[in-house]
PDB file of C-alpha atoms and ligand atoms in Angstrom:
ATOM      1  CA  MET X   1      38.073  16.205 -25.098  1.00 57.00           C
ATOM      2  CA  ALA X   2      37.192  19.855 -25.391  1.00 64.00           C
ATOM      3  CA  HIS X   3      34.689  21.150 -22.874  1.00 69.00           C
ATOM      4  CA  ASP X   4      32.189  22.223 -25.524  1.00 84.00           C
ATOM      5  CA  GLU X   5      32.323  18.884 -27.353  1.00 95.00           C
ATOM      6  CA  VAL X   6      29.043  16.954 -27.400  1.00 96.00           C
ATOM      7  CA  THR X   7      29.184  13.171 -27.158  1.00 97.00           C
ATOM      8  CA  THR X   8      26.233  10.940 -28.031  1.00 98.00           C
ATOM      9  CA  HIS X   9      25.376   7.826 -26.099  1.00 97.00           C
ATOM     10  CA  TYR X  10      22.869   5.217 -27.327  1.00 98.00           C
ATOM     11  CA  ARG X  11      21.045   3.408 -24.573  1.00 97.00           C
ATOM     12  CA  ALA X  12      17.719   1.709 -23.771  1.00 97.00           C
ATOM     13  CA  CYS X  13      15.264   3.461 -21.466  1.00 97.00           C
ATOM     14  CA  ASN X  14      14.881   1.246 -18.386  1.00 93.00           C
ATOM     15  CA  LEU X  15      11.728   2.808 -16.952  1.00 95.00           C
ATOM     16  CA  CYS X  16       9.357   0.213 -18.352  1.00 96.00           C
ATOM     17  CA  GLU X  17       9.313  -3.038 -20.309  1.00 97.00           C
ATOM     18  CA  ALA X  18       9.187  -1.294 -23.702  1.00 97.00           C
ATOM     19  CA  THR X  19      12.938  -0.531 -23.421  1.00 97.00           C
ATOM     20  CA  CYS X  20      12.778   2.207 -26.035  1.00 98.00           C
ATOM     21  CA  GLY X  21      16.018   3.205 -27.720  1.00 98.00           C
ATOM     22  CA  ILE X  22      17.261   6.632 -26.625  1.00 98.00           C
ATOM     23  CA  GLU X  23      19.942   9.001 -27.831  1.00 98.00           C
ATOM     24  CA  ILE X  24      21.591  11.012 -25.029  1.00 98.00           C
ATOM     25  CA  GLU X  25      23.783  13.999 -25.814  1.00 97.00           C
ATOM     26  CA  VAL X  26      26.269  14.994 -23.130  1.00 97.00           C
ATOM     27  CA  ARG X  27      28.490  18.073 -22.917  1.00 96.00           C
ATOM     28  CA  ASP X  28      31.106  18.400 -20.209  1.00 94.00           C
ATOM     29  CA  GLY X  29      29.434  15.701 -18.096  1.00 89.00           C
ATOM     30  CA  THR X  30      25.985  17.265 -18.368  1.00 93.00           C
ATOM     31  CA  ILE X  31      23.048  15.831 -20.316  1.00 95.00           C
ATOM     32  CA  VAL X  32      21.969  18.388 -22.925  1.00 95.00           C
ATOM     33  CA  SER X  33      19.299  16.315 -24.689  1.00 96.00           C
ATOM     34  CA  ILE X  34      17.452  13.002 -24.639  1.00 98.00           C
ATOM     35  CA  ARG X  35      15.671  11.902 -27.812  1.00 97.00           C
ATOM     36  CA  GLY X  36      14.311   8.738 -29.277  1.00 98.00           C
ATOM     37  CA  ASP X  37      16.809   6.716 -31.303  1.00 98.00           C
ATOM     38  CA  ARG X  38      15.451   6.541 -34.839  1.00 98.00           C
ATOM     39  CA  GLU X  39      17.719   3.559 -35.582  1.00 97.00           C
ATOM     40  CA  ASP X  40      16.291   1.466 -32.723  1.00 97.00           C
ATOM     41  CA  PRO X  41      14.586  -1.501 -34.477  1.00 97.00           C
ATOM     42  CA  PHE X  42      11.688  -1.663 -32.003  1.00 96.00           C
ATOM     43  CA  SER X  43      10.893   1.869 -30.869  1.00 98.00           C
ATOM     44  CA  ARG X  44      12.079   3.612 -34.087  1.00 98.00           C
ATOM     45  CA  GLY X  45      12.574   6.970 -32.451  1.00 98.00           C
ATOM     46  CA  HIS X  46       9.413   6.985 -30.353  1.00 97.00           C
ATOM     47  CA  ILE X  47       9.650   7.655 -26.586  1.00 98.00           C
ATOM     48  CA  CYS X  48       7.217   8.790 -23.932  1.00 97.00           C
ATOM     49  CA  PRO X  49       7.766  11.823 -21.632  1.00 95.00           C
ATOM     50  CA  LYS X  50       9.212   9.579 -18.937  1.00 96.00           C
ATOM     51  CA  ALA X  51      12.358   9.044 -20.973  1.00 96.00           C
ATOM     52  CA  VAL X  52      13.052  12.781 -20.957  1.00 92.00           C
ATOM     53  CA  ALA X  53      12.723  12.661 -17.159  1.00 93.00           C
ATOM     54  CA  LEU X  54      15.689  10.262 -17.006  1.00 95.00           C
ATOM     55  CA  GLN X  55      17.818  13.387 -16.705  1.00 94.00           C
ATOM     56  CA  ASP X  56      16.055  14.289 -13.450  1.00 94.00           C
ATOM     57  CA  ILE X  57      16.773  10.806 -12.112  1.00 93.00           C
ATOM     58  CA  HIS X  58      20.386  10.989 -13.266  1.00 91.00           C
ATOM     59  CA  ASP X  59      20.910  14.333 -11.561  1.00 92.00           C
ATOM     60  CA  ASP X  60      19.001  13.493  -8.365  1.00 95.00           C
ATOM     61  CA  PRO X  61      21.422  13.915  -5.440  1.00 95.00           C
ATOM     62  CA  ASP X  62      19.641  11.001  -3.654  1.00 93.00           C
ATOM     63  CA  ARG X  63      20.210   8.565  -6.541  1.00 93.00           C
ATOM     64  CA  LEU X  64      22.262   5.510  -5.540  1.00 93.00           C
ATOM     65  CA  ARG X  65      25.576   5.605  -7.368  1.00 94.00           C
ATOM     66  CA  HIS X  66      27.230   2.538  -5.765  1.00 96.00           C
ATOM     67  CA  PRO X  67      26.142  -0.478  -3.682  1.00 97.00           C
ATOM     68  CA  MET X  68      25.183   0.203  -0.075  1.00 97.00           C
ATOM     69  CA  ARG X  69      24.745  -2.152   2.902  1.00 96.00           C
ATOM     70  CA  ARG X  70      22.843  -1.505   6.107  1.00 96.00           C
ATOM     71  CA  THR X  71      25.058  -1.760   9.174  1.00 96.00           C
ATOM     72  CA  ARG X  72      24.112  -3.273  12.543  1.00 95.00           C
ATOM     73  CA  ASP X  73      23.412   0.165  14.000  1.00 95.00           C
ATOM     74  CA  GLY X  74      20.957   0.927  11.218  1.00 95.00           C
ATOM     75  CA  ASP X  75      23.273   3.176   9.269  1.00 96.00           C
ATOM     76  CA  TRP X  76      24.457   2.592   5.695  1.00 96.00           C
ATOM     77  CA  GLU X  77      27.924   1.905   4.370  1.00 97.00           C
ATOM     78  CA  ARG X  78      29.306   1.859   0.864  1.00 97.00           C
ATOM     79  CA  ILE X  79      30.476  -1.573  -0.369  1.00 97.00           C
ATOM     80  CA  GLY X  80      32.163  -2.710  -3.568  1.00 98.00           C
ATOM     81  CA  TRP X  81      30.385  -4.394  -6.482  1.00 97.00           C
ATOM     82  CA  GLU X  82      32.083  -7.767  -5.875  1.00 98.00           C
ATOM     83  CA  THR X  83      30.868  -7.768  -2.252  1.00 97.00           C
ATOM     84  CA  ALA X  84      27.402  -6.739  -3.344  1.00 97.00           C
ATOM     85  CA  PHE X  85      27.215  -9.559  -5.941  1.00 97.00           C
ATOM     86  CA  ASP X  86      28.545 -12.094  -3.402  1.00 97.00           C
ATOM     87  CA  LEU X  87      25.959 -11.025  -0.813  1.00 95.00           C
ATOM     88  CA  THR X  88      23.181 -11.148  -3.396  1.00 94.00           C
ATOM     89  CA  ALA X  89      24.195 -14.578  -4.728  1.00 96.00           C
TER      90      ALA X  89
HETATM   91  S1  SF4 Y 101      10.375   5.847 -23.195  1.00 75.26           S
HETATM   92 FE1  SF4 Y 101       8.493   5.492 -22.068  1.00 75.26          FE
HETATM   93  S2  SF4 Y 101       7.533   3.756 -23.072  1.00 75.26           S
HETATM   94 FE2  SF4 Y 101       9.695   3.771 -23.679  1.00 75.26          FE
HETATM   95  S3  SF4 Y 101      10.752   2.439 -22.218  1.00 75.26           S
HETATM   96 FE3  SF4 Y 101      10.872   4.535 -21.442  1.00 75.26          FE
HETATM   97  S4  SF4 Y 101       9.136   4.701 -20.068  1.00 75.26           S
HETATM   98 FE4  SF4 Y 101       8.738   2.922 -21.356  1.00 75.26          FE
END
């Protein structure tokens, strides 16, 4: 894929129960726009300002990107998804 190529991802906003359809454009691993998905049968292109802020959450250096487990000494360690699901179940 060329670096200047824009790819579009269709997802549901997970910030509240409305689960509005969103259209996310990404170039070279960076979000360049977030808009309402006009083809979403429920939200029909409407979103609130929080959906646009999803980019801030995505880019937040403190965002969890993989499962973590607290160790006995109070620190945190990265664990795999299978381990996380097993512990949760
Ligand atoms: S866009 Fe706004 S209203 Fe829609 S799901 Fe996200 S937070 Fe909720």
